[in-house]
Amino acid sequence: MLAACGLQSVEDLYNHLPDEVLLKRPLAIPDGLSEYEIAAWFKDQAARNANGCASFLGAGVYSHYRPVLCDVVVSRGEFLTSYTPYQAEFAQGTLTSIFEFQTMICQLTGMEVANASMYDGSTAVPEAAMMAARITGRHRFLAAANLHPEYREVLDTAARNARLEVDAFGYDAESGRFDLAALEAKLDSSVACVIVQSPNFFGVIEDVKAAAEIAHKHGALLVVVFTEAVSLGLLEPPRDADIVVGELQSFAISPSYGGPFAGIIATREKYMRQIPGRLVGETKDADGHRAFCLTLSTREQHIRREKATSNICTNQALIALMATVFMSVYGKQGLRELASQNLAKAHYLASGLDLPFSGPFFNEFVVNPRGRTPEEANAALLEKQIVGGLPLGRFFPELSGSLLLCATEMSRRADMDAVKEVLL
Amino acid sequence: MPKTLGKIRPHLTQDEQLLFELSSPGKKGYQLPALDVPEVDPASALGSENVRAAIEHFPEVSEVEVIRHFTRLSTWNYGIDLGLFPLGSCTMKYNPRINEAVARTEGLAWAHPYQPEALSQGAMEVVAILEQYLGEIFGMDAVTLQPAAGAHGEYTGIMLVRAYLEAQGNPRKKVLVPDSAHGTNPATAFMAGYDVQTLKSNDSGMVDPAVLAAAVNEDVAALMVTNPNTVGVFEENIVQIAGIMHEKGAQVYMDGANLNALVGIARPGDFGVDVLHSNLHKTFSTPHGGGGPGAGAVGVRSHLEPFLPTPRLRRDGELWAWDYDRPQSIGRVRAFYGNFGVLVRALAYILAHGGEGLRNATIDALLNANYIRARLEEHYQIAYNARSMHECVFSDVRQEKQGVRTGDIAKRLIDYGFHPYTVSFPLIVHGALMIEPTETEPKAELDAFCDALIAIAREIEADPETVKKAPHMTRTSRVDEVAAARKPKVRWTPQA
Amino acid sequence: MTYPENFRYTKEHEWVSVEGDTGTVGITFHAQKELGDIVYVDLPKPGTQVEVGKTFGSVESVKAVSDIYSPVSGEVTEANSLLAEAPEKLNEDPHGAAWLVKIRLANPGDVGALLSAADYAAYIGE
């Protein structure tokens, strides 16, 4: 091969680079390992993490059972090792599954257009906010204080760089829901969108209708965020929203120490040209058969460059595929039954405990451990091989005596009884 | 149609409807355990106004229908597992399955991001070691693994530049981007609040130091340079370019899309780059998965380190801890700590290769690209005569005389059983064919690919119409993208 | 292709036809041919003030976006609703039914500075 290239040695492949840029020593990285050694190394690392514990952590990342088929499908090389489906004739598998994904996200959220997925829920929030800014020509965002605090931080970072402002409005200390009066007080004609989460970070279901009414009265859009996708099996979707943003981790995606996940962004048909990211559309091939392709690409960076809706190049195709298989396996009946089980488990866990908020909750809630700090309660639980809840003081100083607890269909009654014993 | 073409022989694929069309009431593919706690009535727990009716038209299919559905769909796709995937600047290399296996290790895959740090030490160790190895490969002082993808890494990188310059008293106004750059570069600069000024490339497709010097002033924050650039050529004046930027107090941002040409041979940090991103799904073999997930590691020189996104790993005695107290940080760019599952895969790739193996992979990637160039140069017009690194870019000027463009040649290549190269990019090349084979390919596959492109060049001379109407051998013939865009239909709805 | 004698043209491939104080603006046959199949036309709302030489909208094909530069200054009085439903008309009848906007001219004399049909045809090499 070297001879065919007209070269004498492998050094000739790169010795045209200026001498001063060449690395004159081997990389300081140990010699290669065999497959067996690599597997063993990662197993050793995994052993230093929480293992074999029951966990009641939620807060944006949920432990749900993953049907076996999900992993089987995403492990197929034709999906795993394919590229973004620019060459439609050769990528109908990916394109068809994304079209199904977009459809199911619309069905779930009550929206009319959903894109092919975003990086994750947190990064989808600023994308939705920027979209609202483009639509309204306004520059201020109002975010509920009970939005996931890390989502809020991601929004702050993006807004700061885009010279846009984020302001928060508070929550009602009694119900745990956003404070409607506080929202109204901050709304004016500079607000592009109001951002609320439901169920919110405390697990409480919000009054989306009221938020929509008041936002629309001031010409602002309403962005509704969800982090627990399973809740949509049972909860009325945010039909009054203009943009819905969410995280699909609950749909078969392992917690994986925080990623990779898949976010969604869905909206009304009239805003379709302002949605960022990939969109798949239906069309026909030259023989008249139904076919799918990427469409409305002129919104994207590779064509519009600095005028694009976003710099995003990819979606999270493989993760979205996993969620699509999950939704197919559970289906209409299963998703509702799954959500009902989550509701039942969480309400069993909550019964008798000291809950500071009165608002309705799905599978997560805030609890005040009796006679212990949250940290002490967690330490006591860990002795029983249980990872407890998330102490909220880190994000909400006023809730430093509280834990955020989550139960799913995976939570066993015996473990829940053990938790109740410590927190009661 | 002929029964064989190059390495192709047609085989049967199954037709398949959409899930919604396969559905019928009451079919199900799931099992849930019996509930071990009392049932809760949704309306009384949540309020009836908060409980939805059944999700209209949501799928109702059996388990076997689900597996058949997605298996049938999969057979309509092409992947690296089926053959050469020569997309230029996309680095479609083999995705080792050991990566997939270790990412599924129980204690890693099921680690919750909020589990106590003392019970997350293994996950944090993975992050720490990958940061260290990537720093060594990049020649950079610090690395963050938080960005979720390449474009996200780019965005993080330019935000770092802005924060650094702001701390110096002036964020400046403009970012310089060569006309050969990927579209994300200008889009990113704009998102970070900068105006974009395009730099014209010279006759070799490179950044022209004289053009650059004339463009740099106190308003310029950074140059976004891809090296090797998008025509597959190493920017031979890179040290001088960096000098010009630094002299005016501006930063050099490197798009690491083409890092696969450099690993073990040259390091961006050694040739003057201040900040770069690298797509772990390119150089470090994590799967593209039909378009994600990726991960965008960002490496910086020490002067930019204080601005890196929160949280950062730090050593706390014997343990790793997350440091959230970083007053100069640009803030958080993503919830939690990045696409950890992708990081695991990338680290597995590095561990498998070791330092020497990584360098050897680079050399193989360079050799494969130069071999393709040598075989095709007689049949297609090379865009620039400069030496190729890991990819080679041709122009369709010869074929255009017969009315055949790069997009047509790409579609015809599908008939020969190969995924097309990158079409019509970079924009500075007239009708570009951008080909990157990576180190993955054996000589036989490279030869079959070159034979196919040579055969197509001959077809264009003899019968251009066959090429213009391609593909002919695929299940789906040429797709009408115009109709899709004119009347966008982006979800299934039941027929009225 | 013949370019109507009573239109005036820009080097950015727009045309304007003046009647009284109203100018009807479109893109030329040459422009639509260069763009290929047009899939979307983005036009300003009535009431929008436009300025000569500044962009007021865009025309999209599948893989390209082209800005439209106003040949005249004034206020948009009407945008062609036909194009929202049937962007392909811009390929079929760019000098007729597929006009883009009507503009109440601020300075009807502006058009004098634009190209004549003959000059435009020469400019595009026809």
Short mmCIF file of N, CA and C in Angstrom, two decimals, chain B residues 70-164:
data_model
loop_
_atom_site.label_atom_id
_atom_site.label_comp_id
_atom_site.label_asym_id
_atom_site.label_seq_id
_atom_site.Cartn_x
_atom_site.Cartn_y
_atom_site.Cartn_z
N PHE B 70 -38.92 -3.84 14.61
CA PHE B 70 -37.64 -3.14 14.63
C PHE B 70 -36.54 -3.91 13.91
N THR B 71 -36.63 -5.23 13.90
CA THR B 71 -35.65 -6.00 13.13
C THR B 71 -35.83 -5.74 11.64
N ARG B 72 -37.06 -5.72 11.19
CA ARG B 72 -37.32 -5.42 9.77
C ARG B 72 -36.81 -4.02 9.43
N LEU B 73 -37.12 -3.06 10.28
CA LEU B 73 -36.63 -1.70 10.03
C LEU B 73 -35.10 -1.68 9.95
N SER B 74 -34.47 -2.43 10.84
CA SER B 74 -33.00 -2.40 10.88
C SER B 74 -32.41 -2.85 9.55
N THR B 75 -33.09 -3.78 8.88
CA THR B 75 -32.52 -4.30 7.62
C THR B 75 -32.60 -3.26 6.50
N TRP B 76 -33.25 -2.16 6.73
CA TRP B 76 -33.30 -1.10 5.72
C TRP B 76 -32.17 -0.09 5.91
N ASN B 77 -31.33 -0.33 6.90
CA ASN B 77 -30.24 0.59 7.25
C ASN B 77 -28.90 0.06 6.75
N TYR B 78 -27.92 0.93 6.76
CA TYR B 78 -26.53 0.53 6.52
C TYR B 78 -25.72 0.97 7.72
N GLY B 79 -24.73 0.18 8.10
CA GLY B 79 -23.89 0.55 9.24
C GLY B 79 -22.46 0.10 9.01
N ILE B 80 -21.57 0.55 9.88
CA ILE B 80 -20.16 0.15 9.76
C ILE B 80 -20.03 -1.37 9.83
N ASP B 81 -20.91 -2.00 10.58
CA ASP B 81 -20.86 -3.45 10.68
C ASP B 81 -21.08 -4.13 9.33
N LEU B 82 -21.64 -3.39 8.35
CA LEU B 82 -21.87 -3.97 7.03
C LEU B 82 -20.77 -3.62 6.03
N GLY B 83 -20.01 -2.59 6.30
CA GLY B 83 -18.94 -2.26 5.36
C GLY B 83 -18.42 -0.85 5.55
N LEU B 84 -17.49 -0.49 4.64
CA LEU B 84 -16.84 0.82 4.66
C LEU B 84 -17.88 1.95 4.71
N PHE B 85 -17.59 2.94 5.53
CA PHE B 85 -18.52 4.05 5.74
C PHE B 85 -17.71 5.33 5.59
N PRO B 86 -17.46 5.76 4.34
CA PRO B 86 -16.38 6.73 4.10
C PRO B 86 -16.75 8.19 4.29
N LEU B 87 -17.66 8.50 5.19
CA LEU B 87 -18.07 9.89 5.39
C LEU B 87 -16.92 10.74 5.90
N GLY B 88 -16.51 11.70 5.06
CA GLY B 88 -15.40 12.55 5.43
C GLY B 88 -15.72 13.41 6.64
N SER B 89 -14.73 13.57 7.52
CA SER B 89 -14.84 14.34 8.75
C SER B 89 -15.82 13.75 9.76
N CYS B 90 -16.33 12.56 9.48
CA CYS B 90 -17.25 11.94 10.44
C CYS B 90 -16.59 10.78 11.17
N THR B 91 -15.45 10.30 10.65
CA THR B 91 -14.65 9.28 11.31
C THR B 91 -15.51 8.09 11.74
N MET B 92 -16.06 7.41 10.73
CA MET B 92 -16.90 6.25 11.01
C MET B 92 -16.01 5.02 11.13
N LYS B 93 -15.46 4.83 12.33
CA LYS B 93 -14.60 3.66 12.55
C LYS B 93 -15.37 2.57 13.28
N TYR B 94 -14.79 1.41 13.30
CA TYR B 94 -15.39 0.28 13.99
C TYR B 94 -15.69 0.64 15.44
N ASN B 95 -16.86 0.21 15.92
CA ASN B 95 -17.25 0.42 17.31
C ASN B 95 -17.07 -0.88 18.07
N PRO B 96 -15.94 -1.01 18.79
CA PRO B 96 -15.66 -2.28 19.44
C PRO B 96 -16.77 -2.67 20.42
N ARG B 97 -17.15 -3.94 20.40
CA ARG B 97 -18.26 -4.36 21.24
C ARG B 97 -17.88 -4.48 22.71
N ILE B 98 -16.57 -4.54 23.01
CA ILE B 98 -16.19 -4.54 24.41
C ILE B 98 -16.65 -3.22 25.05
N ASN B 99 -16.63 -2.14 24.27
CA ASN B 99 -17.09 -0.85 24.79
C ASN B 99 -18.55 -0.95 25.26
N GLU B 100 -19.36 -1.64 24.43
CA GLU B 100 -20.77 -1.77 24.77
C GLU B 100 -20.93 -2.63 26.02
N ALA B 101 -20.12 -3.67 26.08
CA ALA B 101 -20.23 -4.59 27.23
C ALA B 101 -19.88 -3.86 28.53
N VAL B 102 -18.78 -3.13 28.55
CA VAL B 102 -18.38 -2.51 29.83
C VAL B 102 -19.33 -1.37 30.22
N ALA B 103 -19.92 -0.71 29.21
CA ALA B 103 -20.85 0.37 29.55
C ALA B 103 -22.09 -0.18 30.24
N ARG B 104 -22.33 -1.47 30.07
CA ARG B 104 -23.50 -2.09 30.70
C ARG B 104 -23.17 -2.74 32.04
N THR B 105 -21.93 -2.58 32.51
CA THR B 105 -21.56 -3.12 33.82
C THR B 105 -22.52 -2.56 34.87
N GLU B 106 -23.10 -3.46 35.65
CA GLU B 106 -24.18 -3.09 36.57
C GLU B 106 -23.88 -1.83 37.41
N GLY B 107 -22.78 -1.82 38.11
CA GLY B 107 -22.49 -0.72 39.03
C GLY B 107 -22.20 0.60 38.34
N LEU B 108 -21.96 0.56 37.00
CA LEU B 108 -21.76 1.79 36.24
C LEU B 108 -23.07 2.22 35.58
N ALA B 109 -23.72 1.28 34.89
CA ALA B 109 -24.93 1.62 34.16
C ALA B 109 -26.06 2.05 35.10
N TRP B 110 -26.07 1.51 36.31
CA TRP B 110 -27.18 1.83 37.21
C TRP B 110 -26.76 2.78 38.32
N ALA B 111 -25.60 3.43 38.14
CA ALA B 111 -25.18 4.43 39.14
C ALA B 111 -26.05 5.68 39.01
N HIS B 112 -26.65 6.10 40.11
CA HIS B 112 -27.48 7.31 40.08
C HIS B 112 -26.58 8.53 40.30
N PRO B 113 -26.79 9.60 39.54
CA PRO B 113 -25.89 10.76 39.67
C PRO B 113 -25.92 11.41 41.04
N TYR B 114 -26.99 11.20 41.81
CA TYR B 114 -27.05 11.80 43.14
C TYR B 114 -26.72 10.81 44.25
N GLN B 115 -26.25 9.62 43.90
CA GLN B 115 -25.85 8.74 44.99
C GLN B 115 -24.61 9.34 45.66
N PRO B 116 -24.41 9.08 46.94
CA PRO B 116 -23.34 9.78 47.66
C PRO B 116 -21.99 9.61 46.96
N GLU B 117 -21.15 10.64 47.03
CA GLU B 117 -19.85 10.57 46.37
C GLU B 117 -19.02 9.39 46.86
N ALA B 118 -19.15 9.08 48.15
CA ALA B 118 -18.39 7.95 48.68
C ALA B 118 -18.80 6.65 48.00
N LEU B 119 -20.02 6.61 47.45
CA LEU B 119 -20.50 5.41 46.76
C LEU B 119 -20.46 5.60 45.25
N SER B 120 -19.68 6.56 44.77
CA SER B 120 -19.57 6.81 43.33
C SER B 120 -18.11 6.85 42.89
N GLN B 121 -17.23 6.38 43.74
CA GLN B 121 -15.80 6.55 43.48
C GLN B 121 -15.34 5.86 42.19
N GLY B 122 -15.96 4.75 41.85
CA GLY B 122 -15.57 4.05 40.63
C GLY B 122 -15.92 4.88 39.40
N ALA B 123 -17.13 5.44 39.41
CA ALA B 123 -17.55 6.26 38.28
C ALA B 123 -16.66 7.49 38.16
N MET B 124 -16.33 8.08 39.30
CA MET B 124 -15.51 9.29 39.28
C MET B 124 -14.08 8.96 38.81
N GLU B 125 -13.62 7.79 39.16
CA GLU B 125 -12.29 7.36 38.72
C GLU B 125 -12.26 7.24 37.18
N VAL B 126 -13.33 6.71 36.61
CA VAL B 126 -13.42 6.61 35.15
C VAL B 126 -13.29 7.99 34.53
N VAL B 127 -14.02 8.95 35.07
CA VAL B 127 -13.98 10.32 34.54
C VAL B 127 -12.56 10.89 34.69
N ALA B 128 -11.97 10.69 35.87
CA ALA B 128 -10.65 11.26 36.15
C ALA B 128 -9.59 10.71 35.20
N ILE B 129 -9.62 9.40 34.98
CA ILE B 129 -8.59 8.80 34.13
C ILE B 129 -8.78 9.21 32.67
N LEU B 130 -10.04 9.29 32.24
CA LEU B 130 -10.27 9.72 30.86
C LEU B 130 -9.80 11.17 30.67
N GLU B 131 -10.09 12.02 31.65
CA GLU B 131 -9.60 13.41 31.57
C GLU B 131 -8.08 13.43 31.42
N GLN B 132 -7.42 12.61 32.21
CA GLN B 132 -5.95 12.58 32.19
C GLN B 132 -5.42 12.11 30.83
N TYR B 133 -5.98 11.01 30.31
CA TYR B 133 -5.48 10.47 29.03
C TYR B 133 -5.78 11.42 27.87
N LEU B 134 -6.97 12.01 27.88
CA LEU B 134 -7.29 12.94 26.79
C LEU B 134 -6.39 14.18 26.86
N GLY B 135 -6.10 14.62 28.08
CA GLY B 135 -5.18 15.75 28.24
C GLY B 135 -3.83 15.43 27.62
N GLU B 136 -3.36 14.21 27.82
CA GLU B 136 -2.09 13.77 27.25
C GLU B 136 -2.17 13.72 25.72
N ILE B 137 -3.28 13.23 25.20
CA ILE B 137 -3.43 13.12 23.74
C ILE B 137 -3.54 14.51 23.10
N PHE B 138 -4.28 15.40 23.76
CA PHE B 138 -4.48 16.75 23.22
C PHE B 138 -3.25 17.65 23.44
N GLY B 139 -2.42 17.31 24.44
CA GLY B 139 -1.37 18.23 24.86
C GLY B 139 -1.95 19.41 25.62
N MET B 140 -3.00 19.16 26.36
CA MET B 140 -3.70 20.23 27.08
C MET B 140 -3.57 20.03 28.59
N ASP B 141 -3.74 21.15 29.32
CA ASP B 141 -3.53 21.10 30.77
C ASP B 141 -4.75 20.61 31.54
N ALA B 142 -5.93 20.81 30.99
CA ALA B 142 -7.14 20.38 31.69
C ALA B 142 -8.20 20.00 30.67
N VAL B 143 -9.08 19.09 31.08
CA VAL B 143 -10.12 18.60 30.18
C VAL B 143 -11.44 18.57 30.94
N THR B 144 -12.53 19.00 30.28
CA THR B 144 -13.86 18.77 30.85
C THR B 144 -14.60 17.79 29.95
N LEU B 145 -15.38 16.93 30.58
CA LEU B 145 -16.12 15.91 29.83
C LEU B 145 -17.62 16.16 29.90
N GLN B 146 -18.00 17.36 30.30
CA GLN B 146 -19.43 17.64 30.48
C GLN B 146 -20.24 17.79 29.19
N PRO B 147 -19.69 18.40 28.13
CA PRO B 147 -20.54 18.64 26.96
C PRO B 147 -21.09 17.33 26.35
N ALA B 148 -22.33 17.41 25.88
CA ALA B 148 -23.05 16.23 25.45
C ALA B 148 -22.74 15.80 24.03
N ALA B 149 -22.06 16.66 23.26
CA ALA B 149 -21.80 16.33 21.86
C ALA B 149 -20.74 17.29 21.34
N GLY B 150 -20.31 17.07 20.12
CA GLY B 150 -19.27 17.92 19.54
C GLY B 150 -19.68 19.37 19.49
N ALA B 151 -20.88 19.64 18.97
CA ALA B 151 -21.34 21.03 18.85
C ALA B 151 -21.48 21.66 20.24
N HIS B 152 -21.88 20.86 21.19
CA HIS B 152 -22.02 21.34 22.56
C HIS B 152 -20.64 21.67 23.14
N GLY B 153 -19.64 20.87 22.78
CA GLY B 153 -18.27 21.12 23.20
C GLY B 153 -17.74 22.40 22.59
N GLU B 154 -18.07 22.60 21.32
CA GLU B 154 -17.68 23.83 20.63
C GLU B 154 -18.25 25.05 21.34
N TYR B 155 -19.51 24.95 21.67
CA TYR B 155 -20.22 26.03 22.36
C TYR B 155 -19.55 26.30 23.71
N THR B 156 -19.24 25.24 24.43
CA THR B 156 -18.55 25.37 25.71
C THR B 156 -17.20 26.06 25.49
N GLY B 157 -16.49 25.64 24.45
CA GLY B 157 -15.16 26.20 24.18
C GLY B 157 -15.21 27.69 23.92
N ILE B 158 -16.17 28.12 23.12
CA ILE B 158 -16.25 29.55 22.80
C ILE B 158 -16.73 30.34 24.02
N MET B 159 -17.59 29.73 24.83
CA MET B 159 -17.98 30.40 26.08
C MET B 159 -16.76 30.58 26.98
N LEU B 160 -15.85 29.62 26.98
CA LEU B 160 -14.63 29.73 27.79
C LEU B 160 -13.78 30.91 27.31
N VAL B 161 -13.70 31.03 25.98
CA VAL B 161 -12.94 32.15 25.42
C VAL B 161 -13.54 33.48 25.86
N ARG B 162 -14.87 33.55 25.77
CA ARG B 162 -15.55 34.79 26.16
C ARG B 162 -15.32 35.10 27.64
N ALA B 163 -15.44 34.08 28.48
CA ALA B 163 -15.27 34.31 29.93
C ALA B 163 -13.85 34.78 30.23
N TYR B 164 -12.89 34.15 29.57
CA TYR B 164 -11.48 34.53 29.78
C TYR B 164 -11.23 35.98 29.37
#
